């Protein structure tokens, strides 16, 4: 596969791994957080941990949209789906996310709710067009990458006069989450540097990360989602840490520019506005961290259209998703991990999406826990 | 109904299946004669009994059954009819057995186009003739519109086991080699390319094929060394190896670099965000072979048209956790776990 295989080349990887081993200082530890679930997935899927020296530890960050969605928002979606005449369209990995009382969209669907799995916002639009008598709601979720398509769908719905289409908006903003993690540094984790988001940065550019490099003195390397991208970013971070530098570097120059995609930004700014507060699973209420539709588009806002109340529900008390999303704990340190909580029966959202830290560790990396125990 | 009308032929161009076609009356007899017997014709069906009798050799027989509910019914490289023949033949063959006969039972939705039904029956007949395994008994039911999705087919197969052969899923032993007969994921990708909500252009054809010829060659040269064979259908290679690991209480180690995956399949999987190791195959087999018989088995596979790209992809290891571990093309390690959930409906 052209343009992909180049970034999965084992030989090149071993070269970068050798450079990491050479450049990392054995006298110190490096805790590097990959923010995005896409990076977490690449690290687990390609077994990158095996290529890193023992003192370089990757901390999985909160950049998996499904994982940071609080239980309350799932409960709200369940309420929506229970309304007569509503067809709720959502991405597949949302279906199994547990809401309160063990309910999930998958269960609600089995019980008769009209919930459909779609691959893109535009699929939901097609359904709205084809079935004018249904109230079609798109369960919008994701960081800055998926916001422009949602904006586009609203623009198209307006143009096509689709009065039966609306969006349950859960779009959140990356910089707010990074800021919270940095503010939590006292929490026990010391993050030495960040592998910055890939796709998100294609939209917002590298500029928004400058603040973290400057105010918090942390290096950031924006990197692509291919395994070689991640390895290279790790090497760049280690070099910054060694030199005492804290800059925003761009490893993903093939797709990311300093200021990002201005057209997409303008489109988003036209349709969405900041919410004062939004709850993130594991991180709590974060100010200015999420988007909602502007008043001018209120008709497309499912929350207003169906008069949904905010629901705040608590997580399973034993679930450590919160600590994991802040990088304080590792999946295997949760006592539910692999016993009650598996991808078949997820207790927390980190076990649902393949980008979630718990699911990635369970599906790809748990053999290391046994190996570790054996050598211990 | 006048005598003249009764003898009108089915309208195979524009007609549709009606409830009366399953009601046990003349309409049903006509459907069976003009569609099914026409397509599947053989000496057993011609006798028109509700069952068929045949001679058996002394020894052991195997029997299997499988249901086919694939959507869409027609896909590049096959359709539900050929699949229902190949799939069941393969289930018999994976025991090391020589398949003899099939049965077929159809559940058809009212309103289904007769032209499509004929196409499916013809394809089934062709597949059975090519494989030399006739469908010798069958059944048809018609259900109300909305109670089925076009047509469901269920086939059963019987076969005879060569003397002394006893393949079983609990027989993999540490040190055994894992052989794969060819490229992974072709069937699943071909089917997905025709899904309404996924539709994408690909040149990939389903690998749907009857594997008993290939198995025959393997049994002939490496019979005693064959521990177990499986066709990695639903859930792909990953599901099959995990099942075998459980049943044999062992682990597997495979090497990603050695897995044959066509570039178009890899590209489609990339696009859909799925892993080809979990994608279904309908014309591939995995054989766990004792080390001393590996070379012979591999040579036999490669000499057969359906095993030309056969490769050793890994080996059985001792592992109390029954992990399927893979060295990634990148040089790291990972588990190839069971698939959690199923986001891709009905591919067989
Ligand atoms: S293993 Fe399950 S319960 Fe534990 S933190 Fe992860 S998702 Fe939550």
XYZ file of C-alpha atoms and ligand atoms in Angstrom:
732
model
C 0.000 0.000 0.000
C 1.654 3.151 -1.160
C 1.938 5.996 1.351
C 1.174 3.602 4.173
C 3.731 0.820 4.027
C 6.528 3.355 4.190
C 5.369 4.244 7.685
C 5.172 0.644 8.843
C 8.577 -0.471 7.727
C 10.115 -2.766 10.317
C 13.700 -2.061 9.285
C 13.293 1.689 9.573
C 11.618 1.159 12.931
C 14.587 -0.755 14.247
C 16.791 2.125 13.138
C 14.679 4.616 15.088
C 14.534 2.236 18.059
C 18.333 2.073 18.064
C 18.512 5.867 18.026
C 16.069 6.051 20.953
C 18.145 3.555 22.903
C 21.289 5.527 22.132
C 19.897 8.974 22.928
C 17.870 8.182 26.032
C 19.725 8.812 29.248
C 19.745 5.618 31.334
C 19.986 7.704 34.489
C 16.509 9.130 34.068
C 12.952 8.137 33.272
C 10.862 9.523 30.478
C 7.088 9.586 30.869
C 5.602 10.603 27.553
C 1.894 10.964 27.029
C 0.384 10.168 23.693
C -2.764 12.223 23.768
C -4.746 10.507 21.038
C -6.461 7.173 21.031
C -5.129 6.758 17.503
C -1.609 6.799 18.888
C -2.563 4.459 21.724
C -3.925 2.072 19.130
C -0.789 2.244 16.979
C 1.449 1.676 20.005
C -0.489 -1.407 21.064
C -1.266 -2.746 17.619
C 2.375 -2.691 16.504
C 3.836 -3.616 19.883
C 5.937 -0.462 20.081
C 6.538 -0.912 23.801
C 8.821 -3.791 22.926
C 10.973 -1.458 20.886
C 11.458 1.097 23.675
C 14.022 0.981 26.475
C 12.633 0.283 29.957
C 13.008 3.883 31.131
C 10.808 5.277 28.367
C 7.197 4.857 29.412
C 4.199 5.762 27.308
C 1.228 7.114 29.241
C -2.075 6.774 27.422
C -3.944 10.056 27.350
C -7.612 10.962 27.129
C -7.757 11.430 23.382
C -10.341 8.759 22.682
C -13.679 10.506 22.251
C -15.739 7.518 23.331
C -13.685 7.129 26.501
C -14.120 10.685 27.722
C -17.847 10.787 27.096
C -19.493 10.771 30.518
C -22.173 8.263 31.435
C -24.739 11.045 31.602
C -24.424 11.777 27.910
C -25.110 8.124 27.098
C -28.145 8.275 29.353
C -29.308 11.335 27.450
C -28.860 9.495 24.165
C -30.885 6.619 25.585
C -33.626 9.060 26.482
C -33.554 10.433 22.975
C -33.769 6.980 21.449
C -36.754 6.168 23.627
C -38.763 9.072 22.242
C -41.486 8.116 19.806
C -40.548 8.594 16.186
C -36.839 9.200 16.858
C -34.202 7.414 14.801
C -30.834 7.748 16.505
C -27.802 7.356 14.244
C -24.436 6.684 15.827
C -20.980 5.244 15.238
C -20.519 1.569 16.018
C -18.196 1.974 18.977
C -20.771 4.028 20.850
C -23.239 1.177 20.824
C -21.645 -0.790 23.625
C -20.698 2.079 25.931
C -22.371 1.380 29.249
C -24.818 3.983 30.492
C -26.413 3.889 33.921
C -27.829 0.630 35.259
C -26.012 -1.459 32.695
C -28.056 -0.028 29.865
C -26.452 0.692 26.483
C -27.577 1.742 23.039
C -27.081 -1.831 21.890
C -29.481 -3.073 24.566
C -31.972 -0.328 23.787
C -31.794 -1.292 20.114
C -32.450 -4.931 20.946
C -35.426 -3.798 23.016
C -36.901 -2.069 19.997
C -35.489 1.476 19.860
C -34.675 2.669 16.361
C -30.917 3.050 16.639
C -28.817 2.710 13.524
C -25.114 2.352 13.071
C -23.659 4.740 10.523
C -20.177 5.282 9.167
C -20.440 9.022 8.699
C -22.591 12.040 9.406
C -23.647 12.001 5.806
C -25.183 8.518 6.205
C -27.476 10.035 8.815
C -28.435 12.788 6.385
C -29.280 10.196 3.765
C -31.562 8.445 6.241
C -33.252 11.741 7.122
C -33.863 12.402 3.460
C -35.146 8.921 2.715
C -37.461 8.787 5.741
C -39.045 12.215 6.106
C -41.552 10.988 8.668
C -38.809 10.036 11.177
C -36.978 12.435 13.462
C -33.400 11.554 12.626
C -30.814 12.479 15.264
C -27.089 12.125 14.685
C -25.085 11.339 17.819
C -22.141 13.643 17.120
C -18.992 12.901 19.038
C -15.316 13.583 18.663
C -12.544 16.119 18.797
C -11.787 18.849 16.288
C -11.424 16.312 13.484
C -15.043 15.244 13.392
C -16.553 18.651 14.085
C -16.244 20.019 10.528
C -18.205 17.094 9.030
C -20.957 17.690 11.601
C -20.967 21.376 10.645
C -21.193 20.376 7.006
C -24.155 18.088 7.676
C -26.034 20.958 9.301
C -25.193 23.206 6.384
C -26.515 20.552 3.973
C -29.632 19.883 6.029
C -30.372 23.588 5.913
C -29.847 23.709 2.190
C -32.014 20.675 1.564
C -34.617 21.898 4.003
C -34.459 18.752 6.119
C -36.588 19.715 9.074
C -36.391 16.188 10.487
C -32.609 16.172 11.007
C -30.831 17.208 14.176
C -27.568 16.657 16.011
C -26.911 15.562 19.568
C -23.673 17.456 19.928
C -20.840 16.110 22.063
C -17.886 17.664 20.299
C -15.007 18.496 22.595
C -11.756 20.417 22.331
C -8.292 18.947 22.649
C -6.393 21.866 24.173
C -8.741 22.046 27.180
C -8.046 18.427 28.043
C -4.291 18.799 27.741
C -4.439 21.829 29.953
C -6.330 19.916 32.636
C -3.794 17.124 32.588
C -0.976 19.587 32.989
C -2.823 21.232 35.842
C -3.155 17.769 37.428
C 0.582 17.203 37.330
C 0.495 17.287 41.120
C -1.756 14.214 40.933
C 1.236 11.917 40.944
C 2.173 11.701 37.309
C 4.867 13.793 35.863
C 4.529 13.960 32.132
C 7.783 14.934 30.454
C 6.324 15.574 27.048
C 3.380 15.056 24.727
C 2.945 13.288 21.457
C 0.485 15.758 19.977
C -2.614 14.730 18.017
C -2.428 13.837 14.348
C -5.797 14.376 12.715
C -6.893 17.038 15.162
C -3.810 19.055 14.226
C -4.627 18.896 10.537
C -7.654 21.014 11.461
C -6.385 23.277 14.254
C -2.694 23.364 13.270
C 0.254 23.277 15.655
C -0.161 26.835 16.924
C -2.623 26.042 19.759
C -0.007 23.803 21.382
C 2.515 26.591 21.724
C 0.869 27.641 24.970
C 1.681 24.319 26.611
C 5.267 24.422 25.515
C 5.619 27.966 26.827
C 3.423 28.153 29.934
C 3.963 24.641 31.200
C 7.444 24.103 29.817
C 6.508 20.804 28.182
C 7.729 19.675 24.794
C 5.046 18.737 22.279
C 5.677 16.799 19.072
C 2.688 16.582 16.754
C 2.839 13.158 15.106
C 1.011 11.045 12.546
C -0.842 7.848 13.468
C 1.475 5.395 11.746
C 3.812 3.472 14.018
C 6.926 4.973 12.502
C 5.487 8.452 13.105
C 5.059 7.616 16.765
C 8.592 6.206 17.097
C 10.048 9.269 15.481
C 8.031 11.578 17.741
C 9.293 9.698 20.787
C 12.857 10.217 19.626
C 12.214 13.922 19.058
C 10.679 14.260 22.532
C 13.585 12.492 24.184
C 15.994 14.832 22.483
C 14.012 17.874 23.630
C 13.912 16.590 27.191
C 17.651 15.913 27.136
C 18.383 19.376 25.808
C 16.024 21.015 28.270
C 14.031 22.400 25.347
C 10.271 22.740 25.320
C 9.089 23.493 21.856
C 6.252 22.500 19.583
C 7.749 20.371 16.852
C 5.895 18.958 13.908
C 6.728 15.403 12.909
C 3.580 15.187 10.758
C 4.580 17.788 8.186
C 3.005 15.743 5.415
C -0.437 16.745 6.713
C -0.165 19.387 9.412
C 0.633 23.081 9.075
C 1.083 25.724 11.714
C -2.375 27.190 11.346
C -4.345 24.200 10.151
C -7.337 24.169 7.883
C -8.816 27.654 7.995
C -11.846 26.808 5.902
C -12.858 24.060 8.312
C -12.201 26.337 11.273
C -14.403 29.050 9.794
C -17.205 26.610 9.111
C -17.067 25.314 12.684
C -16.931 28.846 14.104
C -19.987 29.759 12.112
C -22.155 26.950 13.424
C -20.837 26.154 16.893
C -20.061 28.117 20.029
C -18.299 27.233 23.275
C -20.189 25.663 26.149
C -19.254 27.246 29.457
C -18.740 23.825 30.953
C -18.763 20.231 29.869
C -18.189 17.078 31.810
C -15.357 14.808 30.706
C -15.129 11.357 32.052
C -12.087 11.119 34.244
C -11.316 14.816 34.053
C -14.504 16.285 35.484
C -16.150 19.549 34.470
C -13.873 21.503 32.151
C -14.658 25.108 31.260
C -14.709 26.083 27.593
C -13.978 22.509 26.562
C -16.903 21.631 24.319
C -19.143 22.965 21.606
C -22.851 23.417 21.092
C -24.896 24.780 18.216
C -25.399 28.500 17.999
C -28.909 29.901 18.504
C -29.271 30.473 14.789
C -29.124 26.686 14.339
C -31.167 25.775 17.417
C -33.603 23.835 15.249
C -30.848 21.332 14.508
C -29.842 20.979 18.136
C -31.400 17.787 19.485
C -30.889 18.906 23.068
C -33.121 21.922 22.554
C -35.473 20.376 20.079
C -36.355 17.512 22.391
C -35.935 19.575 25.576
C -33.351 17.204 27.011
C -32.143 17.911 30.515
C -28.500 17.482 31.398
C -27.983 14.237 33.206
C -25.061 13.740 35.491
C -24.558 10.108 36.374
C -21.725 8.551 38.285
C -19.336 5.949 36.979
C -19.033 2.457 38.334
C -17.150 3.234 41.563
C -14.562 0.525 41.002
C -13.763 1.706 37.467
C -10.431 3.484 37.271
C -11.041 5.066 33.877
C -10.613 8.495 35.402
C -7.186 7.768 36.824
C -6.200 5.996 33.618
C -7.291 8.912 31.451
C -5.196 11.243 33.571
C -2.271 8.877 33.249
C -2.167 8.142 36.975
C -2.892 4.433 36.687
C -2.351 1.713 34.143
C -5.208 -0.521 32.993
C -3.868 -3.606 34.752
C -3.992 -1.704 38.034
C -7.782 -1.606 37.906
C -9.132 -4.558 39.825
C -11.965 -5.026 37.372
C -9.555 -5.296 34.428
C -9.910 -8.649 32.754
C -12.104 -10.064 35.499
C -15.506 -8.394 35.259
C -14.414 -5.844 32.703
C -13.518 -7.098 29.233
C -14.439 -5.833 25.766
C -17.432 -8.200 25.826
C -18.689 -6.802 29.122
C -17.186 -3.336 29.471
C -17.657 -1.647 32.829
C -16.065 1.604 31.760
C -15.732 3.360 28.465
C -11.947 2.821 28.207
C -12.771 -0.823 27.576
C -15.169 -0.117 24.730
C -13.418 1.669 21.936
C -10.397 -0.032 20.427
C -8.666 3.279 21.035
C -9.375 3.135 24.751
C -6.388 2.421 26.979
C -8.009 -0.588 28.671
C -9.308 -2.175 25.474
C -6.000 -1.633 23.671
C -4.072 -3.166 26.536
C -6.495 -6.052 26.847
C -6.669 -6.830 23.146
C -3.029 -6.387 22.250
C -0.756 -6.075 25.235
C -1.948 -8.090 28.216
C 0.547 -10.864 27.603
C 3.159 -8.448 28.938
C 1.482 -8.391 32.367
C 1.980 -12.137 32.659
C 5.526 -11.896 31.382
C 6.199 -9.100 33.903
C 4.749 -11.125 36.746
C 6.859 -14.098 35.800
C 10.113 -12.151 35.781
C 9.165 -10.331 39.015
C -57.843 -22.820 -12.643
C -58.121 -24.336 -16.076
C -55.917 -27.183 -17.147
C -54.228 -24.865 -19.585
C -53.276 -22.308 -16.942
C -51.897 -24.985 -14.720
C -49.385 -25.911 -17.283
C -48.117 -22.428 -17.767
C -44.431 -22.254 -16.942
C -43.171 -20.164 -14.041
C -42.432 -16.622 -15.091
C -38.746 -16.770 -14.354
C -38.100 -13.347 -15.834
C -40.507 -11.154 -13.914
C -42.294 -13.456 -11.476
C -41.969 -13.489 -7.712
C -42.192 -16.111 -5.032
C -45.651 -16.278 -3.496
C -46.827 -17.924 -0.317
C -48.484 -20.628 -2.432
C -45.010 -21.696 -3.584
C -44.441 -23.087 -0.138
C -47.927 -24.340 0.587
C -47.462 -27.929 -0.541
C -49.707 -27.649 -3.567
C -49.120 -27.581 -7.283
C -47.394 -24.230 -7.171
C -44.784 -25.669 -4.876
C -44.294 -28.750 -6.996
C -43.829 -26.492 -9.978
C -41.269 -24.291 -8.214
C -39.294 -27.326 -7.137
C -39.380 -28.866 -10.588
C -38.633 -25.770 -12.632
C -36.118 -24.110 -10.383
C -34.469 -26.582 -8.066
C -34.574 -29.891 -9.916
C -33.657 -28.146 -13.092
C -30.580 -26.629 -11.481
C -29.458 -29.441 -9.214
C -30.525 -32.368 -11.385
C -29.160 -35.823 -10.487
C -30.337 -39.408 -10.273
C -31.423 -39.067 -6.617
C -33.535 -35.942 -7.042
C -35.084 -37.393 -10.162
C -36.694 -40.140 -8.100
C -38.677 -37.456 -6.277
C -38.573 -38.872 -2.746
C -38.501 -36.944 0.499
C -35.171 -38.545 1.253
C -32.439 -40.286 -0.726
C -30.767 -43.610 -0.148
C -27.127 -44.284 -0.967
C -24.525 -46.969 -0.320
C -21.812 -46.339 2.220
C -18.341 -47.725 2.567
C -17.408 -49.498 5.780
C -15.585 -47.164 8.137
C -16.324 -43.814 9.700
C -18.497 -41.072 8.317
C -18.673 -37.399 9.115
C -21.707 -35.193 9.019
C -22.111 -31.437 9.272
C -24.685 -28.717 8.799
C -24.490 -24.982 8.264
C -26.892 -22.090 7.659
C -26.273 -19.303 5.147
C -27.792 -15.877 5.713
C -25.303 -13.721 3.838
C -26.189 -10.206 2.782
C -25.933 -9.223 -0.032
C -26.957 -12.478 -1.707
C -24.748 -11.824 -4.733
C -21.173 -10.643 -4.350
C -18.028 -10.575 -6.502
C -16.875 -14.157 -6.929
C -20.028 -15.929 -5.802
C -23.472 -15.876 -4.266
C -25.368 -17.522 -1.452
C -25.931 -20.640 -3.609
C -22.298 -21.445 -4.365
C -21.360 -20.436 -0.825
C -23.863 -22.898 0.664
C -22.206 -25.687 -1.338
C -18.586 -24.691 -0.723
C -19.026 -23.919 2.956
C -20.565 -27.239 3.858
C -18.197 -29.261 1.683
C -15.353 -27.514 3.474
C -16.743 -28.336 6.891
C -16.787 -32.008 5.917
C -13.353 -31.776 4.325
C -11.724 -30.170 7.373
C -12.085 -33.509 9.132
C -9.862 -34.932 6.420
C -12.945 -36.604 4.974
C -14.084 -37.032 1.393
C -17.461 -35.306 1.004
C -20.142 -37.451 -0.661
C -23.546 -35.791 -0.602
C -25.315 -32.619 0.410
C -28.851 -31.679 1.398
C -30.254 -28.200 0.939
C -33.117 -26.422 2.603
C -34.394 -23.042 1.432
C -36.342 -20.486 3.426
C -37.610 -17.929 0.951
C -39.264 -14.594 1.633
C -42.548 -13.933 -0.091
C -41.975 -11.550 -2.988
C -38.442 -12.746 -3.731
C -37.728 -12.516 -7.445
C -37.919 -15.867 -9.211
C -35.119 -14.767 -11.511
C -32.808 -14.352 -8.505
C -33.919 -17.646 -7.033
C -33.105 -19.362 -10.294
C -29.722 -17.689 -10.433
C -28.966 -18.934 -6.942
C -30.169 -22.469 -7.657
C -28.181 -22.590 -10.907
C -25.067 -21.397 -9.149
C -25.586 -24.010 -6.475
C -25.958 -26.710 -9.108
C -22.812 -25.568 -10.871
C -20.818 -25.532 -7.646
C -22.055 -28.998 -6.695
C -21.228 -30.445 -10.123
C -17.765 -28.902 -10.171
C -17.073 -30.277 -6.725
C -18.521 -33.665 -7.605
C -20.736 -33.555 -4.518
C -24.425 -33.666 -5.497
C -27.333 -32.210 -3.546
C -29.486 -35.291 -3.148
C -32.366 -34.057 -1.038
C -33.916 -30.738 -0.205
C -36.759 -28.703 1.180
C -38.441 -25.370 0.448
C -40.388 -23.085 2.728
C -41.860 -19.704 1.938
C -42.371 -17.201 4.764
C -44.334 -13.973 4.758
C -42.747 -10.809 3.534
C -40.575 -9.309 6.223
C -39.995 -12.623 8.007
C -36.757 -13.399 6.163
C -34.218 -11.443 4.183
C -34.674 -12.691 0.613
C -33.510 -16.243 1.005
C -31.777 -18.289 3.687
C -30.178 -21.599 2.811
C -29.206 -24.384 5.099
C -27.129 -27.270 3.806
C -25.960 -30.479 5.422
C -23.166 -32.715 4.179
C -21.911 -36.232 4.731
C -18.541 -37.690 3.897
C -16.290 -40.651 4.567
C -13.130 -40.561 6.577
C -10.036 -42.340 5.286
C -8.970 -45.147 7.575
C -6.876 -44.128 10.576
C -7.502 -40.403 10.299
C -8.697 -38.580 13.423
C -8.237 -34.828 13.197
C -9.489 -32.841 16.139
C -9.297 -29.349 17.566
C -7.728 -30.591 20.794
C -4.713 -32.112 19.074
C -2.406 -29.146 18.486
C 0.884 -29.710 20.346
C 3.754 -27.336 21.085
C 6.211 -27.490 18.214
C 3.551 -28.151 15.555
C 3.558 -25.799 12.598
C 0.683 -23.618 11.404
C 0.109 -23.772 7.648
C -2.181 -21.419 5.770
C -3.323 -22.213 2.235
C -3.437 -18.676 0.820
C -4.294 -15.007 1.126
C -6.469 -13.728 3.953
C -9.621 -11.645 3.910
C -10.668 -11.878 0.242
C -14.207 -13.068 0.924
C -15.061 -10.583 3.625
C -13.722 -7.641 1.650
C -15.553 -8.708 -1.529
C -18.820 -8.952 0.407
C -18.337 -5.681 2.234
C -17.621 -3.899 -1.017
C -21.219 -4.594 -2.014
C -22.889 -3.563 1.206
C -25.273 -0.717 0.659
C -23.817 1.560 3.268
C -20.191 0.710 2.514
C -20.096 0.198 -1.239
C -16.605 0.772 -2.583
C -14.872 -0.248 -5.770
C -12.517 -3.189 -5.555
C -11.234 -5.837 -7.909
C -11.181 -8.387 -5.095
C -13.279 -11.501 -5.614
C -14.490 -13.806 -2.892
C -12.228 -16.828 -2.505
C -15.276 -19.086 -2.079
C -14.155 -22.568 -3.184
C -14.512 -26.236 -2.282
C -11.333 -27.366 -0.551
C -11.769 -31.146 -0.499
C -9.426 -31.638 -3.448
C -6.668 -29.778 -1.661
C -7.368 -31.672 1.537
C -7.201 -34.970 -0.349
C -3.675 -34.167 -1.526
C -2.602 -33.205 1.979
C -4.063 -36.319 3.516
C -2.296 -38.447 0.918
C 1.189 -37.199 1.819
C 0.925 -36.093 5.425
C -2.167 -37.851 6.787
C -0.631 -39.042 10.030
C 0.928 -35.660 10.708
C -2.269 -33.630 10.312
C -3.471 -32.687 13.786
C -6.341 -30.425 12.885
C -7.638 -28.406 9.956
C -10.035 -25.476 9.958
C -11.386 -23.097 7.385
C -11.130 -19.628 8.882
C -14.568 -18.295 7.979
C -16.384 -15.937 10.353
C -13.927 -14.129 12.608
C -11.077 -14.977 10.249
C -7.679 -16.347 11.188
C -7.864 -14.698 14.614
C -11.027 -16.500 15.706
C -9.821 -19.850 14.387
C -6.470 -19.733 16.150
C -8.062 -18.590 19.401
C -10.553 -21.469 19.251
C -7.795 -23.965 18.622
C -5.685 -22.482 21.426
C -8.584 -22.969 23.850
C -9.429 -26.460 22.702
C -5.850 -27.718 22.633
C -4.736 -25.774 25.729
C -1.786 -24.245 23.896
C -0.692 -20.877 22.564
C 0.281 -19.766 19.080
C 3.048 -17.586 17.806
C 2.625 -16.144 14.364
C 4.644 -13.743 12.323
C 2.848 -10.827 10.697
C 5.470 -10.568 7.969
C 4.628 -14.066 6.780
C 0.876 -13.545 6.391
C -0.286 -13.470 2.770
C -2.620 -10.504 2.379
C -3.386 -8.982 -1.014
C -2.614 -5.275 -1.299
C -6.204 -4.494 -2.313
C -7.496 -6.329 0.752
C -5.040 -4.522 2.988
C -6.089 -1.209 1.453
C -9.812 -1.891 1.889
C -9.287 -2.953 5.499
C -7.269 0.183 6.135
C -10.113 2.270 4.748
C -12.734 0.518 6.858
C -10.595 0.481 9.963
C -10.649 -3.285 10.306
C -7.943 -5.880 10.710
C -7.632 -8.468 7.901
C -6.876 -11.123 10.510
C -10.532 -10.910 11.548
C -12.016 -10.891 8.070
C -13.803 -13.984 6.751
C -12.449 -16.432 4.192
C -14.426 -19.083 2.325
C -11.738 -20.875 0.380
C -8.768 -21.074 2.709
C -7.670 -23.564 5.298
C -5.377 -23.618 8.277
C -3.621 -26.867 9.060
C -1.769 -27.640 12.255
C 0.865 -30.150 11.235
C 3.445 -32.181 13.148
C 6.902 -30.707 12.440
C 8.230 -33.756 10.623
C 5.331 -33.717 8.163
C 5.360 -29.994 7.490
C 7.507 -30.012 4.366
C 5.445 -32.703 2.691
C 2.158 -31.026 3.566
C 3.375 -27.646 2.362
C 4.656 -29.080 -0.917
C 1.323 -30.814 -1.519
C -0.551 -27.600 -0.825
C 1.602 -25.546 -3.141
C 1.165 -28.089 -5.927
C -2.613 -27.638 -5.781
C -4.265 -24.654 -7.510
C -6.053 -23.641 -4.290
C -2.868 -23.751 -2.231
C -0.335 -22.096 -4.474
C 0.398 -19.353 -1.972
C 0.479 -21.685 1.024
C 2.882 -20.684 3.753
C 4.010 -21.598 7.225
C 2.740 -18.708 9.286
C 3.679 -19.727 12.792
C 3.850 -22.453 15.352
C 2.161 -23.906 18.378
C 3.756 -23.029 21.703
C 3.185 -23.923 25.305
C 1.117 -21.209 27.003
C -1.116 -21.585 30.016
C -2.890 -18.350 29.036
C -3.659 -19.661 25.533
C -2.609 -16.453 23.880
C -2.249 -16.065 20.156
C 0.797 -13.831 19.972
C 2.096 -12.154 16.890
C 5.388 -10.529 16.091
C 4.251 -7.455 14.234
C 5.823 -6.399 10.966
C 7.257 -3.632 13.069
C 9.172 -6.004 15.290
C 7.040 -5.592 18.432
C 4.732 -8.143 20.001
C 0.975 -8.154 20.403
C -1.892 -10.447 21.108
C -4.285 -11.399 18.367
C -7.361 -11.584 20.535
C -10.902 -12.750 19.987
C -12.996 -10.221 18.186
C -15.144 -8.276 20.623
C -18.643 -7.567 19.389
C -19.542 -7.745 15.743
C -19.758 -4.558 13.804
C -19.999 -6.206 10.433
C -23.217 -8.092 9.904
C -23.705 -11.378 8.084
C -20.895 -12.352 5.810
C -21.700 -16.051 5.520
S -10.646 -2.087 33.216
Fe -12.767 -1.497 32.904
S -13.463 -0.871 34.903
Fe -11.228 -0.868 34.963
S -10.629 1.189 34.374
Fe -10.661 0.031 32.520
S -12.706 0.364 31.718
Fe -12.775 0.995 33.854
